[in-house]
Amino acid sequence: MKIRVRFAPSPTGYLHIGGARTALFNWLFARHHGGTFILRIEDTDAARNSQEAVEVILDGLRWLGLHWDEGPLTGEATGPSHGDRGPYFQSQRRELYLRRVEALLSRGLAYEQDGAIKFRMRREPVVIHDLIVGEVVRRLTDREEQDPDFVILRSDGQPVFHLTNVVDDLEMGITHVIRGEDHLSNTAKHIALFEAFGVKPPHYAHIPLILNPDGSKMSKRDRGAAVHWYREEGYLPEALVNYLALLGWSPKDNREKLSVPELIDRFDLAQVLRHNARFDPEKLLWLQGEYMRELPRDRFYELAVQALHKAGLDTTRYPLNYVKAALDTCYGKVKTFRELPDYGGFYFREEVEYDPQAVAQHFVPDQAPRIRRLRDSLGRVGAFDAATLETALKSVAAELGVKPAVLVHPVRLACTGRTAGPSLYHLMEVLGRERVLDRLERALARPEWNA
RNA sequence: GACCCUAUCGUCUAGCGGUUAGGACACCACCCUUUCACGGUGGUAGCCCGGGUUCGAGUCCCGGUAGGGUCGCCA
């Protein structure tokens, strides 16, 4: 039997990080077994659905590289799709649901009450054989004891989640339902519906939830709850995928960094943990840094330029060689692209923006004559390359009887406005003699040196 | 209130009856060094509590506690 799994998000306007992991686990499971990964949009709640809300989900999944074999190609409910089990929007499947409701009605398994149709739920405990959680015996709660039946068709004629979810999984031939643990209790209802339709329910696998770092549940408003936030913050999708895969699952060999093919090869539902995991932004940032340091250079240039433009820095005003040389000095040094404008923005700004605190610390009277002397030296050196500049600075330092670091800090500040950044000698080489001397001159003209 | 799930360093995890309880992030110290990172070395830190079972329990069972989920004409 060919495995068929699905990710069935509701278009809420964003792709939740937990949803993304659910999608990832489904996708990894499908790819591992050579199965089919289906995307279905659960848009039965017309009030809060929009094409844009669906696009956000499609974009998020595409960015993460979780491509679906069947499902919509655009956010338009009546638009094109892949696969022969569609439509893949629940809003387009109304006839299917009504037919199923009729069937239940005709067999006395459902009945009308106050204009709504309710399903006759069994009162006996339901046994759920979950691939992750194990065997779960779900009994009725006290409220359900009063009335175990539940609405499957609202009085306004709209089908309800439990019904649509089951009908679609049935019609689409879903073999494994991999979803968040928040659905575990609902599963009893779903199994009862499958049985009412006379078919065996699919296999279930409920994965634990992702919590905030403080252990509270993640809601839409929490920072980092939405996948697109990571894209805007300059994260790499491969880092996020790697991190998400390791939340609640482990390859068990002490490896933290795994490529997508490795994840596909090793992923196994049975090894998924049963307890919730807290999202750790620090560890994600570390992994992100690991991926940044081995990013192909061209992709780094491309994403770096995008980040710079987003920050209002126009790289197109500079020669391509200059841009590349400048970015080369930043490669491997920033952990996210969000950090880049702050880290290397001085290359693309003619006016240096000084860090006031650093100015107070380094542009001091004692330093003025030293920096003037260094400026003179730099004006005379033959070649303006990193090696020559290093030699020149160190020899001036030696002549002055100070450590190189004494000169390094104010020069860096004069050239970049910051106390941290790319290698000083390389950055001066890229800036070039003219800009460096100009920046030193302008820095020396400031009043702080004489204060 | 009822029902269901869960419980190893601060966090993510390995462990599957006998281990000096391992790794990673974070943190601390030192080294490297033109800054910041990176890298290297070392370190602090953990089996929720109480009963059983067993020669022996982080590992199995029960109870408690704590956290999470569900019980909707939301999904």
Coordinates of C-alpha atoms (C1' of nucleotides) in Angstrom, one line a residue:
Chain A
M1 CA 0.0 0.0 0.0
K2 CA 1.4 3.4 -1.0
I3 CA 1.6 5.8 1.9
R4 CA -0.5 9.0 1.6
V5 CA -0.3 11.7 4.2
R6 CA -1.6 15.2 4.3
F7 CA -1.0 18.6 5.9
A8 CA -4.4 20.3 6.4
P9 CA -4.0 23.8 7.7
S10 CA -6.7 26.3 8.2
P11 CA -5.9 29.7 6.6
T12 CA -5.5 31.8 9.7
G13 CA -3.2 34.4 8.1
Y14 CA 0.1 32.9 9.1
L15 CA 1.9 29.6 9.2
H16 CA 2.4 28.6 12.8
I17 CA 5.8 27.2 13.7
G18 CA 4.1 24.1 15.1
G19 CA 2.1 23.7 12.0
A20 CA 5.3 23.9 10.0
R21 CA 6.8 21.1 12.0
T22 CA 3.7 19.0 11.6
A23 CA 4.0 19.6 7.8
L24 CA 7.7 18.7 8.0
F25 CA 7.1 15.4 9.8
N26 CA 4.4 14.5 7.3
W27 CA 6.7 15.4 4.5
L28 CA 9.7 13.5 5.9
F29 CA 7.5 10.5 6.5
A30 CA 6.2 10.6 2.9
R31 CA 9.6 11.1 1.4
H32 CA 11.2 8.4 3.6
H33 CA 8.6 5.8 2.4
G34 CA 8.3 7.1 -1.2
G35 CA 4.7 8.1 -0.4
T36 CA 2.6 11.1 -1.4
F37 CA 2.4 14.3 0.5
I38 CA -0.9 16.2 0.1
L39 CA -1.8 19.7 1.0
R40 CA -5.4 20.4 1.8
I41 CA -6.9 23.7 2.9
E42 CA -9.5 23.5 5.6
D43 CA -11.4 26.7 4.8
T44 CA -14.8 25.7 6.0
D45 CA -15.0 28.7 8.3
A46 CA -15.7 31.3 5.5
A47 CA -15.6 34.2 7.9
R48 CA -11.9 34.2 8.4
N49 CA -10.6 32.9 5.1
S50 CA -9.0 34.7 2.3
Q51 CA -6.9 34.0 -0.7
E52 CA -4.1 36.0 0.9
A53 CA -4.2 33.8 4.1
V54 CA -3.8 30.7 1.9
E55 CA -0.9 32.3 0.0
V56 CA 0.9 32.9 3.3
I57 CA 0.8 29.1 4.0
L58 CA 1.8 28.1 0.5
D59 CA 4.7 30.6 0.6
G60 CA 5.9 29.4 3.9
L61 CA 5.9 25.7 2.9
R62 CA 7.7 26.5 -0.4
W63 CA 10.3 28.6 1.5
L64 CA 10.9 25.6 3.8
G65 CA 11.2 23.3 0.8
L66 CA 8.2 21.2 1.7
H67 CA 6.8 20.7 -1.7
W68 CA 3.5 18.9 -2.0
D69 CA 2.6 16.2 -4.5
E70 CA -1.1 17.0 -4.5
G71 CA -2.8 20.2 -3.6
P72 CA -3.4 23.7 -4.7
L73 CA -1.0 25.7 -6.8
T74 CA -2.3 29.1 -5.8
G75 CA -4.3 30.5 -3.0
E76 CA -7.4 30.7 -5.1
A77 CA -10.0 28.1 -3.9
T78 CA -11.2 27.5 -7.4
G79 CA -7.7 27.8 -8.9
P80 CA -5.4 25.1 -10.4
S81 CA -4.1 22.2 -8.4
H82 CA -2.0 19.1 -8.7
G83 CA -3.5 15.6 -8.1
D84 CA -6.7 13.7 -9.0
R85 CA -8.3 13.6 -5.5
G86 CA -9.4 17.2 -5.5
P87 CA -10.7 19.7 -5.0
Y88 CA -8.2 20.4 -2.2
F89 CA -10.1 23.3 -0.6
Q90 CA -12.8 22.2 1.7
S91 CA -15.0 25.1 0.6
Q92 CA -15.2 23.3 -2.8
R93 CA -16.2 19.9 -1.4
R94 CA -19.6 20.7 0.0
E95 CA -21.5 18.2 -2.2
L96 CA -19.2 15.4 -0.8
Y97 CA -20.0 16.2 2.7
L98 CA -23.8 16.5 2.2
R99 CA -23.8 13.1 0.5
R100 CA -22.1 11.6 3.5
V101 CA -24.5 13.3 5.9
E102 CA -27.4 11.9 3.9
A103 CA -25.9 8.4 4.1
L104 CA -25.6 8.7 7.9
L105 CA -29.1 10.1 8.1
S106 CA -30.7 7.3 6.0
R107 CA -29.0 4.7 8.2
G108 CA -30.1 6.3 11.4
L109 CA -26.6 7.1 12.4
A110 CA -27.3 10.8 12.5
Y111 CA -30.4 12.9 13.3
E112 CA -31.7 16.4 13.1
Q113 CA -31.9 18.5 16.2
D114 CA -32.8 22.2 16.2
G115 CA -32.0 22.4 12.5
A116 CA -28.5 21.0 12.9
I117 CA -27.5 17.4 12.1
K118 CA -25.8 15.5 14.9
F119 CA -23.9 12.3 14.8
R120 CA -24.8 9.4 17.1
M121 CA -21.6 8.9 19.0
R122 CA -21.0 5.6 20.7
R123 CA -20.8 5.7 24.5
E124 CA -18.2 3.0 24.9
P125 CA -14.6 3.9 25.3
V126 CA -12.7 4.2 22.0
V127 CA -9.3 2.6 21.6
I128 CA -6.8 4.6 19.6
H129 CA -3.7 2.8 18.4
D130 CA -1.3 5.7 18.0
L131 CA 2.0 5.1 16.3
I132 CA 3.7 7.6 18.7
V133 CA 1.6 7.7 21.9
G134 CA 0.8 4.0 21.9
E135 CA -2.6 2.6 22.9
V136 CA -5.0 5.2 24.2
V137 CA -8.4 4.4 25.7
R138 CA -10.5 7.5 25.3
R139 CA -13.6 7.5 27.6
L140 CA -16.4 10.0 27.6
T141 CA -16.0 13.1 29.8
D142 CA -18.7 14.1 32.2
R143 CA -20.2 16.6 29.7
E144 CA -20.1 14.0 27.0
E145 CA -21.9 11.6 29.3
Q146 CA -24.8 14.0 29.2
D147 CA -24.8 14.1 25.4
P148 CA -22.1 12.2 23.5
D149 CA -23.5 13.2 20.1
F150 CA -21.9 16.0 18.2
V151 CA -22.9 18.4 15.4
I152 CA -21.6 17.5 11.9
L153 CA -23.7 19.9 9.9
R154 CA -24.6 23.3 11.3
S155 CA -28.1 24.7 11.2
D156 CA -26.9 27.1 8.5
G157 CA -25.9 24.1 6.4
Q158 CA -22.2 24.4 6.9
P159 CA -20.3 21.1 7.6
V160 CA -18.2 21.0 10.8
F161 CA -14.5 20.1 11.1
H162 CA -14.9 16.6 12.4
L163 CA -17.0 15.6 9.5
T164 CA -15.0 17.3 6.8
N165 CA -11.7 16.1 8.1
V166 CA -12.9 12.5 8.2
V167 CA -14.7 12.6 4.9
D168 CA -11.6 14.1 3.2
D169 CA -9.1 11.7 4.7
L170 CA -11.4 8.9 3.5
E171 CA -12.0 10.3 0.0
M172 CA -8.4 11.2 -0.5
G173 CA -7.1 7.8 0.6
I174 CA -5.1 9.1 3.5
T175 CA -3.2 6.2 5.1
H176 CA -1.5 8.0 8.0
V177 CA -2.8 11.0 9.9
I178 CA 0.1 12.8 11.4
R179 CA -1.0 15.8 13.4
G180 CA -0.6 17.8 16.6
E181 CA -1.4 16.2 19.9
D182 CA -4.2 18.7 20.4
H183 CA -6.2 16.4 18.2
L184 CA -5.6 13.2 20.2
S185 CA -8.9 13.5 22.2
N186 CA -10.8 14.3 19.0
T187 CA -9.6 11.1 17.4
A188 CA -12.3 9.1 19.2
K189 CA -14.9 11.0 17.3
H190 CA -13.0 10.6 14.0
I191 CA -12.6 6.8 14.5
A192 CA -16.4 6.5 15.2
L193 CA -17.2 8.4 12.0
F194 CA -14.9 6.2 9.9
E195 CA -16.6 3.2 11.4
A196 CA -20.0 4.7 10.6
F197 CA -18.9 5.0 7.0
G198 CA -18.0 1.4 7.1
V199 CA -14.2 1.8 6.6
K200 CA -11.1 1.2 8.6
P201 CA -9.7 4.4 10.0
P202 CA -6.2 5.5 8.9
H203 CA -3.2 5.0 11.2
Y204 CA -2.8 7.9 13.6
A205 CA 0.4 9.5 14.9
H206 CA 0.0 12.5 17.3
I207 CA 3.1 14.6 17.6
P208 CA 3.8 16.6 20.7
L209 CA 3.3 20.4 20.7
I210 CA 5.9 23.2 20.6
L211 CA 5.8 25.5 23.6
N212 CA 7.3 28.9 24.2
P213 CA 10.7 29.1 25.9
D214 CA 8.9 29.7 29.2
G215 CA 6.7 26.7 28.7
S216 CA 3.5 28.5 27.9
K217 CA 1.7 27.7 24.7
M218 CA 2.6 29.5 21.6
S219 CA -0.1 31.8 20.3
K220 CA -0.3 33.9 17.2
R221 CA 1.0 37.0 19.0
D222 CA 4.2 35.4 20.3
R223 CA 7.4 36.5 18.7
G224 CA 8.6 33.7 16.5
A225 CA 5.3 31.9 16.3
A226 CA 5.0 32.5 12.6
V227 CA 7.3 31.0 10.0
H228 CA 7.5 34.2 7.9
W229 CA 9.1 35.9 10.9
Y230 CA 12.2 33.8 10.5
R231 CA 12.4 34.7 6.8
E232 CA 12.2 38.4 7.6
E233 CA 14.8 38.1 10.3
G234 CA 17.2 36.6 7.8
Y235 CA 17.2 33.0 8.7
L236 CA 18.0 30.2 6.3
P237 CA 15.2 27.7 5.7
E238 CA 17.6 24.8 5.9
A239 CA 18.5 25.9 9.4
L240 CA 14.9 26.2 10.5
V241 CA 14.1 22.8 9.0
N242 CA 17.0 21.2 10.7
Y243 CA 16.1 22.7 14.0
L244 CA 12.4 21.8 13.8
A245 CA 13.2 18.2 12.8
L246 CA 15.2 17.9 16.1
L247 CA 12.3 19.1 18.2
G248 CA 10.7 16.0 19.4
W249 CA 12.7 13.7 17.3
S250 CA 16.3 12.6 17.5
P251 CA 18.6 10.6 15.1
K252 CA 20.0 9.2 18.4
D253 CA 23.6 9.5 17.3
N254 CA 24.5 12.8 18.9
R255 CA 24.4 14.6 15.6
E256 CA 22.8 18.0 15.6
K257 CA 23.4 19.1 12.0
L258 CA 21.7 17.0 9.4
S259 CA 21.0 17.7 5.7
V260 CA 17.5 17.2 4.3
P261 CA 18.5 13.9 2.6
E262 CA 19.9 12.6 5.9
L263 CA 16.7 13.6 7.7
I264 CA 14.6 11.8 5.1
D265 CA 16.8 8.7 5.4
R266 CA 16.7 8.5 9.2
F267 CA 13.2 9.9 10.0
D268 CA 11.0 7.4 11.8
L269 CA 7.6 8.1 13.4
A270 CA 8.2 5.5 16.1
Q271 CA 11.1 7.5 17.4
V272 CA 9.2 10.7 17.9
L273 CA 9.1 11.7 21.5
R274 CA 5.9 11.8 23.4
H275 CA 6.4 15.0 25.4
N276 CA 6.1 18.6 24.4
A277 CA 9.2 20.6 23.6
R278 CA 10.1 24.2 24.3
F279 CA 11.3 26.3 21.4
D280 CA 14.9 27.4 22.0
P281 CA 15.7 30.5 19.9
E282 CA 19.4 30.3 21.0
K283 CA 19.9 26.9 19.6
L284 CA 18.2 27.8 16.4
L285 CA 20.5 30.8 16.1
W286 CA 23.6 28.6 16.6
L287 CA 22.4 26.2 13.9
Q288 CA 21.7 29.1 11.7
G289 CA 25.3 30.3 12.2
E290 CA 26.5 26.9 11.2
Y291 CA 24.6 27.0 7.9
M292 CA 25.7 30.6 7.3
R293 CA 29.3 29.7 7.5
E294 CA 29.0 27.1 4.7
L295 CA 26.6 28.9 2.5
P296 CA 27.6 28.9 -1.2
R297 CA 29.2 32.3 -1.9
D298 CA 26.7 33.3 -4.7
R299 CA 23.7 32.6 -2.5
F300 CA 25.3 34.6 0.2
Y301 CA 25.8 37.5 -2.1
E302 CA 22.2 37.3 -3.3
L303 CA 20.6 37.2 0.1
A304 CA 23.0 39.7 1.5
V305 CA 22.2 42.3 -1.2
Q306 CA 18.5 41.7 -0.5
A307 CA 19.0 42.3 3.2
L308 CA 21.0 45.5 2.5
H309 CA 18.3 46.8 0.1
K310 CA 15.6 46.1 2.7
A311 CA 17.6 48.2 5.1
G312 CA 17.7 51.1 2.7
L313 CA 21.2 50.6 1.5
D314 CA 21.7 50.8 -2.3
T315 CA 24.4 48.5 -3.4
T316 CA 23.8 49.2 -7.1
R317 CA 25.6 52.5 -6.7
Y318 CA 28.9 50.6 -6.2
P319 CA 30.9 48.5 -8.6
L320 CA 30.2 44.8 -8.5
N321 CA 33.7 43.9 -7.5
Y322 CA 33.5 46.3 -4.6
V323 CA 30.2 44.9 -3.4
K324 CA 31.6 41.3 -3.5
A325 CA 34.8 42.2 -1.8
A326 CA 32.9 44.0 0.9
L327 CA 30.6 41.1 1.4
D328 CA 33.5 38.7 1.4
T329 CA 34.8 40.4 4.6
C330 CA 31.4 39.7 6.2
Y331 CA 31.0 36.1 5.1
G332 CA 31.0 33.7 8.0
K333 CA 30.8 36.6 10.5
V334 CA 27.1 37.4 10.7
K335 CA 24.7 34.7 11.9
T336 CA 21.6 36.1 10.2
F337 CA 21.1 38.4 7.3
R338 CA 19.3 40.8 9.6
E339 CA 22.6 41.5 11.2
L340 CA 24.3 42.4 8.0
P341 CA 23.2 46.1 7.5
D342 CA 24.5 46.9 10.9
Y343 CA 27.7 44.9 10.5
G344 CA 28.8 45.9 7.0
G345 CA 26.5 48.8 6.2
F346 CA 29.4 51.2 6.4
Y347 CA 30.7 50.0 3.0
F348 CA 27.6 51.4 1.4
R349 CA 27.1 54.6 3.2
E350 CA 29.2 57.7 2.5
E351 CA 28.6 59.2 5.9
V352 CA 29.8 57.2 8.8
E353 CA 27.3 56.8 11.6
Y354 CA 29.3 56.7 14.8
D355 CA 28.4 54.8 17.9
P356 CA 28.3 57.7 20.5
Q357 CA 29.6 55.5 23.3
A358 CA 32.5 54.3 21.3
V359 CA 33.4 57.8 20.3
A360 CA 33.5 58.9 23.9
Q361 CA 35.8 56.0 24.6
H362 CA 38.2 56.1 21.7
F363 CA 38.3 59.6 20.2
V364 CA 40.3 61.0 23.1
P365 CA 43.1 63.6 23.3
D366 CA 45.9 61.1 23.9
Q367 CA 45.0 59.3 20.7
A368 CA 44.9 62.3 18.4
P369 CA 48.6 62.6 17.6
R370 CA 48.9 58.8 17.1
I371 CA 46.0 58.7 14.6
R372 CA 47.4 61.6 12.7
R373 CA 50.7 59.9 12.5
L374 CA 49.0 56.7 11.3
R375 CA 47.0 58.7 8.8
D376 CA 50.3 60.1 7.4
S377 CA 51.8 56.6 7.2
L378 CA 48.7 55.2 5.4
G379 CA 48.9 58.1 2.9
R380 CA 52.4 57.1 2.0
V381 CA 52.2 53.2 1.8
G382 CA 52.8 51.8 -1.7
A383 CA 50.1 49.2 -2.0
F384 CA 46.9 49.6 -0.2
D385 CA 46.3 45.9 0.6
A386 CA 45.6 44.1 3.8
A387 CA 49.1 42.8 4.3
T388 CA 50.8 46.1 3.7
L389 CA 48.3 47.9 5.9
E390 CA 48.9 45.5 8.7
T391 CA 52.6 46.0 8.5
A392 CA 52.2 49.8 8.4
L393 CA 49.9 49.9 11.4
K394 CA 52.1 47.6 13.4
S395 CA 55.3 49.6 12.6
V396 CA 53.6 52.9 13.6
A397 CA 52.5 51.2 16.8
A398 CA 56.0 50.1 17.5
E399 CA 57.4 53.5 16.8
L400 CA 54.9 55.0 19.2
G401 CA 55.6 52.3 21.8
V402 CA 52.0 51.1 22.0
K403 CA 50.3 47.9 21.2
P404 CA 48.6 47.6 17.8
A405 CA 45.2 47.3 19.5
V406 CA 45.6 50.9 20.7
L407 CA 45.5 52.1 17.1
V408 CA 43.1 49.5 15.8
H409 CA 40.1 50.6 17.9
P410 CA 40.0 54.3 16.9
V411 CA 40.8 53.5 13.3
R412 CA 38.0 51.0 13.1
L413 CA 35.7 53.5 14.7
A414 CA 36.7 56.2 12.2
C415 CA 36.2 53.8 9.2
T416 CA 33.1 52.0 10.3
G417 CA 31.5 53.9 13.2
R418 CA 31.6 50.7 15.2
T419 CA 33.9 48.8 17.6
A420 CA 33.1 45.4 16.1
G421 CA 33.2 44.4 12.5
P422 CA 35.1 42.7 9.7
S423 CA 38.9 42.4 9.8
L424 CA 40.3 45.9 10.0
Y425 CA 43.0 45.5 7.4
H426 CA 40.8 43.8 4.9
L427 CA 38.0 46.3 5.4
M428 CA 40.5 49.2 4.7
E429 CA 41.7 47.4 1.6
V430 CA 38.1 47.1 0.3
L431 CA 37.3 50.8 1.2
G432 CA 40.5 51.9 -0.5
R433 CA 43.0 54.6 0.2
E434 CA 40.8 57.5 -0.7
R435 CA 37.8 56.5 1.5
V436 CA 40.0 55.5 4.4
L437 CA 42.0 58.7 4.4
D438 CA 38.8 60.7 4.0
R439 CA 37.2 58.9 6.9
L440 CA 40.2 59.4 9.1
E441 CA 40.3 63.0 8.2
R442 CA 36.7 63.5 9.0
A443 CA 37.0 61.7 12.3
L444 CA 40.0 63.8 13.3
A445 CA 38.0 66.9 12.6
R446 CA 35.5 66.0 15.4
P447 CA 35.7 68.0 18.6
E448 CA 36.0 65.0 21.0
W449 CA 39.7 64.6 20.5
N450 CA 40.4 67.9 22.1
A451 CA 37.8 67.7 24.9
Chain B
rG1 C1' -15.5 19.5 36.7
rA2 C1' -14.4 15.1 33.6
rC3 C1' -11.4 12.7 30.0
rC4 C1' -6.5 12.1 27.6
rC5 C1' -1.1 12.8 27.1
rU6 C1' 3.6 13.8 29.3
rA7 C1' 7.8 14.2 33.1
rU8 C1' 16.7 13.0 32.4
rC9 C1' 21.2 19.4 33.2
rG10 C1' 18.2 26.3 32.3
rU11 C1' 16.8 24.3 27.0
rC12 C1' 16.8 20.2 23.1
rU13 C1' 18.0 15.2 23.8
rA14 C1' 20.9 9.8 24.3
rG15 C1' 19.6 6.0 27.7
rC16 C1' 15.5 1.2 26.9
rG17 C1' 17.3 -3.3 34.9
rG18 C1' 23.8 -3.1 36.5
rU19 C1' 26.7 3.5 32.9
rU20 C1' 32.0 7.6 36.5
rA21 C1' 24.1 9.1 33.5
rG22 C1' 26.6 10.6 27.2
rG23 C1' 26.0 14.7 23.4
rA24 C1' 24.3 19.7 21.7
rC25 C1' 22.7 25.0 22.8
rA26 C1' 23.3 28.5 26.6
rC27 C1' 26.6 29.8 30.7
rC28 C1' 31.8 30.3 33.2
rA29 C1' 37.3 30.0 32.8
rC30 C1' 41.6 29.7 29.8
rC31 C1' 44.0 29.6 24.8
rC32 C1' 44.0 31.7 19.7
rU33 C1' 43.5 36.8 18.0
rU34 C1' 43.6 43.6 14.8
rU35 C1' 37.7 44.2 17.0
rC36 C1' 33.7 40.9 17.0
rA37 C1' 32.8 36.2 15.7
rC38 C1' 34.8 31.3 14.6
rG39 C1' 37.9 27.5 16.5
rG40 C1' 40.4 24.7 20.7
rU41 C1' 40.7 23.0 26.0
rG42 C1' 38.5 22.6 30.6
rG43 C1' 34.3 23.4 33.9
rU44 C1' 29.3 24.3 36.5
rA45 C1' 24.6 21.9 35.9
rG46 C1' 20.0 16.6 35.5
rC47 C1' 17.0 11.4 36.4
rC48 C1' 9.8 15.8 39.9
rC49 C1' 8.2 13.4 44.8
rG50 C1' 6.4 8.9 47.5
rG51 C1' 5.5 3.8 47.5
rG52 C1' 6.2 -0.9 45.4
rU53 C1' 8.6 -5.2 42.0
rU54 C1' 13.8 -6.8 41.8
rC55 C1' 20.0 -9.1 44.3
rG56 C1' 19.9 -4.3 41.8
rA57 C1' 15.5 1.0 39.1
rG58 C1' 16.6 7.1 35.4
rU59 C1' 14.8 2.6 33.1
rC60 C1' 9.0 -1.8 35.1
rC61 C1' 4.1 -1.0 38.2
rC62 C1' 0.9 2.2 41.4
rG63 C1' -0.2 6.9 43.7
rG64 C1' 0.8 12.1 44.2
rU65 C1' 2.5 16.6 42.1
rA66 C1' 3.4 19.6 38.0
rG67 C1' 2.9 20.9 32.8
rG68 C1' 0.1 20.3 28.2
rG69 C1' -4.3 18.9 25.5
rU70 C1' -9.6 17.9 24.9
rC71 C1' -14.8 18.0 26.2
rG72 C1' -18.1 24.2 20.5
rC73 C1' -23.5 24.9 15.4
rC74 C1' -14.0 27.0 15.9
rA75 C1' -10.4 24.3 13.2

